[in-house]
Amino acid sequence: MSVDLNQHPHPKLYMLLLGSKAPKRNVEQHDYFFGIAHSLKELVPEIKAFWPEAGASIHVDGWREVNQVDGYQIKILPRTSTLETSPHQLFFTNLGGYQAGKLAEQHYIVLSVKDDRASAIQDAKKTVFFKTNSIKGANAHIDEKYGIDIDDIYRVEEILSPVFKAKYLIEITPHSALPEDEIHLGYFKLDKL
C-alpha cells in the first residue's frame, strides 16, 4: 500500500526523517532531508542521491508536508515565478543535548520562520529542550558544537538539492489560520511510498 496516495496538483515542500543501518554501523543512524515534489514517491531518486552510503537499508521514519510554520504559509512556486522580496526565511535547527545518567545525545528539531539567523538562534534558545537538556560541562548545543554557532542553523533553501533549487522557490507569507502540519511516523520503505 502506498503511503502518499494523492499526487498534489502543486509541488509541496517535504521534510523527511531518514533512517539507515548502513554497512559497518552498530545502530540505526538518522538524518533529515528536505525535498520538493508532487508526492513522496517522486522524491525517491533524490533521497538515494542524498545518502548513497546508506544502501538498501535507507527508509523513512517520519515525514511532513511543510505547509505552515510559525503562522506563515509555506508554498512552492516554479523558479520562473516572480516572487516579491520578503525578509522571511525558513530555518532548520538541530539542537543536541545531554541528560545525566544517559549515554546518549538527545536531539530536538526546530523549524522556524525568521528574518535572519540571529533571530532563529534566539528562537531555538527559548525551547524547553535547550533550557533543560544540559549537564555540567555538557550544555545543550546546536549540532556538534557547544554553545550557539551560527553555522549550525540552516536556511532550508541552502540545504535543498541543486535539482530542487534550479526548479523551485519557497514563498513565505503570513497566514495565521492554517492548521498544524500533520506528522506521519512509522517505518516506510522507499519502494512503498
PDB file of C-alpha atoms in Angstrom:
ATOM      1  CA  MET A   1       0.000   0.000   0.000  1.00  0.00           C
ATOM      2  CA  SER A   2       1.287   3.440  -0.886  1.00  0.00           C
ATOM      3  CA  VAL A   3       1.891   5.993   1.861  1.00  0.00           C
ATOM      4  CA  ASP A   4       1.134   9.149  -0.113  1.00  0.00           C
ATOM      5  CA  LEU A   5      -1.710   8.068  -2.382  1.00  0.00           C
ATOM      6  CA  ASN A   6      -2.627  11.524  -3.591  1.00  0.00           C
ATOM      7  CA  GLN A   7      -0.430  13.307  -6.059  1.00  0.00           C
ATOM      8  CA  HIS A   8      -0.753  17.017  -5.326  1.00  0.00           C
ATOM      9  CA  PRO A   9      -1.568  19.362  -8.223  1.00  0.00           C
ATOM     10  CA  HIS A  10       1.116  21.752  -6.936  1.00  0.00           C
ATOM     11  CA  PRO A  11       4.557  20.774  -5.632  1.00  0.00           C
ATOM     12  CA  LYS A  12       4.990  20.630  -1.857  1.00  0.00           C
ATOM     13  CA  LEU A  13       7.956  21.036   0.456  1.00  0.00           C
ATOM     14  CA  TYR A  14       8.535  17.775   2.311  1.00  0.00           C
ATOM     15  CA  MET A  15      10.612  17.270   5.449  1.00  0.00           C
ATOM     16  CA  LEU A  16      11.637  13.640   5.952  1.00  0.00           C
ATOM     17  CA  LEU A  17      13.366  11.849   8.812  1.00  0.00           C
ATOM     18  CA  LEU A  18      15.504   9.223   7.091  1.00  0.00           C
ATOM     19  CA  GLY A  19      16.915   6.153   8.811  1.00  0.00           C
ATOM     20  CA  SER A  20      19.553   3.631   7.809  1.00  0.00           C
ATOM     21  CA  LYS A  21      21.503   0.781   9.347  1.00  0.00           C
ATOM     22  CA  ALA A  22      24.364   1.422   6.959  1.00  0.00           C
ATOM     23  CA  PRO A  23      27.106  -1.163   6.471  1.00  0.00           C
ATOM     24  CA  LYS A  24      29.505  -1.450   9.440  1.00  0.00           C
ATOM     25  CA  ARG A  25      27.228   0.586  11.746  1.00  0.00           C
ATOM     26  CA  ASN A  26      26.049  -0.831  15.089  1.00  0.00           C
ATOM     27  CA  VAL A  27      22.920   1.280  15.392  1.00  0.00           C
ATOM     28  CA  GLU A  28      20.484   2.899  13.034  1.00  0.00           C
ATOM     29  CA  GLN A  29      21.506   6.400  12.035  1.00  0.00           C
ATOM     30  CA  HIS A  30      19.230   9.280  11.075  1.00  0.00           C
ATOM     31  CA  ASP A  31      19.307  12.457   9.047  1.00  0.00           C
ATOM     32  CA  TYR A  32      16.777  14.990   7.808  1.00  0.00           C
ATOM     33  CA  PHE A  33      16.039  15.521   4.137  1.00  0.00           C
ATOM     34  CA  PHE A  34      14.090  18.347   2.511  1.00  0.00           C
ATOM     35  CA  GLY A  35      12.657  17.848  -0.941  1.00  0.00           C
ATOM     36  CA  ILE A  36      10.102  19.362  -3.291  1.00  0.00           C
ATOM     37  CA  ALA A  37       7.708  17.180  -5.271  1.00  0.00           C
ATOM     38  CA  HIS A  38       4.079  16.409  -6.041  1.00  0.00           C
ATOM     39  CA  SER A  39       4.306  13.203  -3.969  1.00  0.00           C
ATOM     40  CA  LEU A  40       6.704  11.363  -1.670  1.00  0.00           C
ATOM     41  CA  LYS A  41       7.337   8.756  -4.352  1.00  0.00           C
ATOM     42  CA  GLU A  42       8.823  11.423  -6.646  1.00  0.00           C
ATOM     43  CA  LEU A  43      11.493  12.090  -4.000  1.00  0.00           C
ATOM     44  CA  VAL A  44      12.991   8.571  -4.017  1.00  0.00           C
ATOM     45  CA  PRO A  45      15.833   9.243  -6.525  1.00  0.00           C
ATOM     46  CA  GLU A  46      16.923  12.373  -4.633  1.00  0.00           C
ATOM     47  CA  ILE A  47      16.705  10.555  -1.274  1.00  0.00           C
ATOM     48  CA  LYS A  48      19.071   7.880  -2.590  1.00  0.00           C
ATOM     49  CA  ALA A  49      21.428  10.529  -4.016  1.00  0.00           C
ATOM     50  CA  PHE A  50      21.371  12.417  -0.694  1.00  0.00           C
ATOM     51  CA  TRP A  51      22.585   9.410   1.334  1.00  0.00           C
ATOM     52  CA  PRO A  52      24.198   6.894  -1.054  1.00  0.00           C
ATOM     53  CA  GLU A  53      26.255   5.123   1.634  1.00  0.00           C
ATOM     54  CA  ALA A  54      23.020   4.109   3.388  1.00  0.00           C
ATOM     55  CA  GLY A  55      22.496   1.474   0.721  1.00  0.00           C
ATOM     56  CA  ALA A  56      19.385  -0.684   0.662  1.00  0.00           C
ATOM     57  CA  SER A  57      18.602  -0.074   4.338  1.00  0.00           C
ATOM     58  CA  ILE A  58      17.544   3.547   3.786  1.00  0.00           C
ATOM     59  CA  HIS A  59      13.939   4.216   4.761  1.00  0.00           C
ATOM     60  CA  VAL A  60      11.670   6.999   6.004  1.00  0.00           C
ATOM     61  CA  ASP A  61      10.948   7.058   9.761  1.00  0.00           C
ATOM     62  CA  GLY A  62       8.701  10.102   9.579  1.00  0.00           C
ATOM     63  CA  TRP A  63       7.634  12.930   7.292  1.00  0.00           C
ATOM     64  CA  ARG A  64       5.522  16.014   6.945  1.00  0.00           C
ATOM     65  CA  GLU A  65       4.374  18.333   4.220  1.00  0.00           C
ATOM     66  CA  VAL A  66       5.642  21.725   5.319  1.00  0.00           C
ATOM     67  CA  ASN A  67       2.616  23.955   4.752  1.00  0.00           C
ATOM     68  CA  GLN A  68       2.813  26.277   7.750  1.00  0.00           C
ATOM     69  CA  VAL A  69       5.446  27.331  10.257  1.00  0.00           C
ATOM     70  CA  ASP A  70       5.080  29.973  12.985  1.00  0.00           C
ATOM     71  CA  GLY A  71       1.895  31.453  11.490  1.00  0.00           C
ATOM     72  CA  TYR A  72       3.302  31.628   7.960  1.00  0.00           C
ATOM     73  CA  GLN A  73       2.135  29.721   4.906  1.00  0.00           C
ATOM     74  CA  ILE A  74       4.861  27.832   3.046  1.00  0.00           C
ATOM     75  CA  LYS A  75       4.206  27.471  -0.684  1.00  0.00           C
ATOM     76  CA  ILE A  76       6.347  26.223  -3.526  1.00  0.00           C
ATOM     77  CA  LEU A  77       6.479  28.205  -6.756  1.00  0.00           C
ATOM     78  CA  PRO A  78       8.235  27.486 -10.046  1.00  0.00           C
ATOM     79  CA  ARG A  79      11.568  29.303 -10.295  1.00  0.00           C
ATOM     80  CA  THR A  80      10.115  31.168 -13.300  1.00  0.00           C
ATOM     81  CA  SER A  81       7.663  32.953 -10.966  1.00  0.00           C
ATOM     82  CA  THR A  82       8.290  36.458  -9.788  1.00  0.00           C
ATOM     83  CA  LEU A  83       8.487  36.444  -6.036  1.00  0.00           C
ATOM     84  CA  GLU A  84       8.120  39.617  -4.017  1.00  0.00           C
ATOM     85  CA  THR A  85      11.157  40.194  -1.855  1.00  0.00           C
ATOM     86  CA  SER A  86      10.426  39.055   1.675  1.00  0.00           C
ATOM     87  CA  PRO A  87      12.653  39.254   4.721  1.00  0.00           C
ATOM     88  CA  HIS A  88      11.208  35.968   5.974  1.00  0.00           C
ATOM     89  CA  GLN A  89      13.302  32.819   5.734  1.00  0.00           C
ATOM     90  CA  LEU A  90      12.607  29.209   6.713  1.00  0.00           C
ATOM     91  CA  PHE A  91      15.226  27.865   9.146  1.00  0.00           C
ATOM     92  CA  PHE A  92      16.033  24.280  10.172  1.00  0.00           C
ATOM     93  CA  THR A  93      17.785  23.942  13.537  1.00  0.00           C
ATOM     94  CA  ASN A  94      19.086  20.716  15.069  1.00  0.00           C
ATOM     95  CA  LEU A  95      19.509  21.083  18.826  1.00  0.00           C
ATOM     96  CA  GLY A  96      21.551  18.484  20.677  1.00  0.00           C
ATOM     97  CA  GLY A  97      21.837  17.996  24.421  1.00  0.00           C
ATOM     98  CA  TYR A  98      22.500  15.560  27.230  1.00  0.00           C
ATOM     99  CA  GLN A  99      20.680  14.148  30.233  1.00  0.00           C
ATOM    100  CA  ALA A 100      22.534  12.989  33.343  1.00  0.00           C
ATOM    101  CA  GLY A 101      22.976   9.229  33.537  1.00  0.00           C
ATOM    102  CA  LYS A 102      22.180   8.589  29.854  1.00  0.00           C
ATOM    103  CA  LEU A 103      24.961   7.703  27.437  1.00  0.00           C
ATOM    104  CA  ALA A 104      23.157   9.268  24.516  1.00  0.00           C
ATOM    105  CA  GLU A 105      22.760  12.606  22.861  1.00  0.00           C
ATOM    106  CA  GLN A 106      19.180  13.815  22.674  1.00  0.00           C
ATOM    107  CA  HIS A 107      18.028  15.848  19.671  1.00  0.00           C
ATOM    108  CA  TYR A 108      15.264  18.347  19.082  1.00  0.00           C
ATOM    109  CA  ILE A 109      14.414  19.815  15.695  1.00  0.00           C
ATOM    110  CA  VAL A 110      13.098  23.340  15.248  1.00  0.00           C
ATOM    111  CA  LEU A 111      11.595  24.736  12.047  1.00  0.00           C
ATOM    112  CA  SER A 112      11.129  28.478  12.284  1.00  0.00           C
ATOM    113  CA  VAL A 113      10.356  31.475  10.097  1.00  0.00           C
ATOM    114  CA  LYS A 114      12.599  34.377  10.992  1.00  0.00           C
ATOM    115  CA  ASP A 115      14.195  37.317   9.224  1.00  0.00           C
ATOM    116  CA  ASP A 116      17.776  36.235   9.986  1.00  0.00           C
ATOM    117  CA  ARG A 117      19.959  33.594  11.649  1.00  0.00           C
ATOM    118  CA  ALA A 118      20.344  35.614  14.852  1.00  0.00           C
ATOM    119  CA  SER A 119      16.562  35.570  15.347  1.00  0.00           C
ATOM    120  CA  ALA A 120      16.461  31.825  14.617  1.00  0.00           C
ATOM    121  CA  ILE A 121      19.151  31.267  17.271  1.00  0.00           C
ATOM    122  CA  GLN A 122      17.183  33.271  19.824  1.00  0.00           C
ATOM    123  CA  ASP A 123      14.074  31.239  18.972  1.00  0.00           C
ATOM    124  CA  ALA A 124      15.960  27.952  19.471  1.00  0.00           C
ATOM    125  CA  LYS A 125      17.322  29.104  22.831  1.00  0.00           C
ATOM    126  CA  LYS A 126      13.754  29.648  24.095  1.00  0.00           C
ATOM    127  CA  THR A 127      12.785  25.979  23.703  1.00  0.00           C
ATOM    128  CA  VAL A 128      12.253  23.833  26.784  1.00  0.00           C
ATOM    129  CA  PHE A 129      14.724  21.361  25.267  1.00  0.00           C
ATOM    130  CA  PHE A 130      17.526  23.924  25.159  1.00  0.00           C
ATOM    131  CA  LYS A 131      16.840  25.034  28.727  1.00  0.00           C
ATOM    132  CA  THR A 132      16.622  21.531  30.219  1.00  0.00           C
ATOM    133  CA  ASN A 133      18.946  19.212  28.268  1.00  0.00           C
ATOM    134  CA  SER A 134      22.257  20.144  29.754  1.00  0.00           C
ATOM    135  CA  ILE A 135      24.528  18.861  32.460  1.00  0.00           C
ATOM    136  CA  LYS A 136      27.590  20.492  33.966  1.00  0.00           C
ATOM    137  CA  GLY A 137      30.284  20.611  31.308  1.00  0.00           C
ATOM    138  CA  ALA A 138      27.955  19.459  28.505  1.00  0.00           C
ATOM    139  CA  ASN A 139      25.403  22.146  27.739  1.00  0.00           C
ATOM    140  CA  ALA A 140      22.675  21.794  25.138  1.00  0.00           C
ATOM    141  CA  HIS A 141      24.083  22.844  21.807  1.00  0.00           C
ATOM    142  CA  ILE A 142      23.270  23.135  18.157  1.00  0.00           C
ATOM    143  CA  ASP A 143      24.711  20.302  16.079  1.00  0.00           C
ATOM    144  CA  GLU A 144      28.162  19.217  17.240  1.00  0.00           C
ATOM    145  CA  LYS A 145      29.416  22.391  18.863  1.00  0.00           C
ATOM    146  CA  TYR A 146      28.891  23.659  22.388  1.00  0.00           C
ATOM    147  CA  GLY A 147      27.059  26.918  22.636  1.00  0.00           C
ATOM    148  CA  ILE A 148      25.372  28.540  19.704  1.00  0.00           C
ATOM    149  CA  ASP A 149      27.219  28.522  16.408  1.00  0.00           C
ATOM    150  CA  ILE A 150      25.613  30.388  13.528  1.00  0.00           C
ATOM    151  CA  ASP A 151      26.937  27.844  11.008  1.00  0.00           C
ATOM    152  CA  ASP A 152      24.818  25.124  12.576  1.00  0.00           C
ATOM    153  CA  ILE A 153      21.490  26.624  11.627  1.00  0.00           C
ATOM    154  CA  TYR A 154      20.453  26.244   8.014  1.00  0.00           C
ATOM    155  CA  ARG A 155      18.086  28.110   5.773  1.00  0.00           C
ATOM    156  CA  VAL A 156      16.074  25.310   4.186  1.00  0.00           C
ATOM    157  CA  GLU A 157      16.818  26.756   0.736  1.00  0.00           C
ATOM    158  CA  GLU A 158      20.555  26.260   1.432  1.00  0.00           C
ATOM    159  CA  ILE A 159      20.242  22.532   2.069  1.00  0.00           C
ATOM    160  CA  LEU A 160      17.929  21.671  -0.802  1.00  0.00           C
ATOM    161  CA  SER A 161      19.400  19.569  -3.590  1.00  0.00           C
ATOM    162  CA  PRO A 162      20.563  21.586  -6.637  1.00  0.00           C
ATOM    163  CA  VAL A 163      17.812  19.785  -8.579  1.00  0.00           C
ATOM    164  CA  PHE A 164      15.153  21.459  -6.406  1.00  0.00           C
ATOM    165  CA  LYS A 165      16.924  24.832  -6.231  1.00  0.00           C
ATOM    166  CA  ALA A 166      17.017  25.021 -10.031  1.00  0.00           C
ATOM    167  CA  LYS A 167      13.263  24.426 -10.385  1.00  0.00           C
ATOM    168  CA  TYR A 168      11.554  25.979  -7.353  1.00  0.00           C
ATOM    169  CA  LEU A 169      11.254  28.919  -4.963  1.00  0.00           C
ATOM    170  CA  ILE A 170       9.881  28.874  -1.408  1.00  0.00           C
ATOM    171  CA  GLU A 171       7.230  31.533  -0.800  1.00  0.00           C
ATOM    172  CA  ILE A 172       6.604  32.522   2.836  1.00  0.00           C
ATOM    173  CA  THR A 173       3.534  34.639   3.595  1.00  0.00           C
ATOM    174  CA  PRO A 174       1.702  35.486   6.842  1.00  0.00           C
ATOM    175  CA  HIS A 175      -1.334  33.241   7.377  1.00  0.00           C
ATOM    176  CA  SER A 176      -2.332  32.527  10.961  1.00  0.00           C
ATOM    177  CA  ALA A 177      -5.440  30.420  10.274  1.00  0.00           C
ATOM    178  CA  LEU A 178      -3.739  27.332   8.813  1.00  0.00           C
ATOM    179  CA  PRO A 179      -3.924  24.011  10.665  1.00  0.00           C
ATOM    180  CA  GLU A 180      -0.774  22.430  12.113  1.00  0.00           C
ATOM    181  CA  ASP A 181       1.134  20.233   9.685  1.00  0.00           C
ATOM    182  CA  GLU A 182       0.391  16.543  10.145  1.00  0.00           C
ATOM    183  CA  ILE A 183       3.372  14.447  11.252  1.00  0.00           C
ATOM    184  CA  HIS A 184       3.466  10.910   9.835  1.00  0.00           C
ATOM    185  CA  LEU A 185       5.545   8.475  11.908  1.00  0.00           C
ATOM    186  CA  GLY A 186       6.451   4.862  11.189  1.00  0.00           C
ATOM    187  CA  TYR A 187       8.753   2.714   9.102  1.00  0.00           C
ATOM    188  CA  PHE A 188       8.218   3.465   5.412  1.00  0.00           C
ATOM    189  CA  LYS A 189      10.259   1.576   2.816  1.00  0.00           C
ATOM    190  CA  LEU A 190      11.132   3.653  -0.228  1.00  0.00           C
ATOM    191  CA  ASP A 191       9.540   1.166  -2.618  1.00  0.00           C
ATOM    192  CA  LYS A 192       6.230   1.518  -0.737  1.00  0.00           C
ATOM    193  CA  LEU A 193       5.977   5.315  -0.924  1.00  0.00           C
TER     194      LEU A 193
END
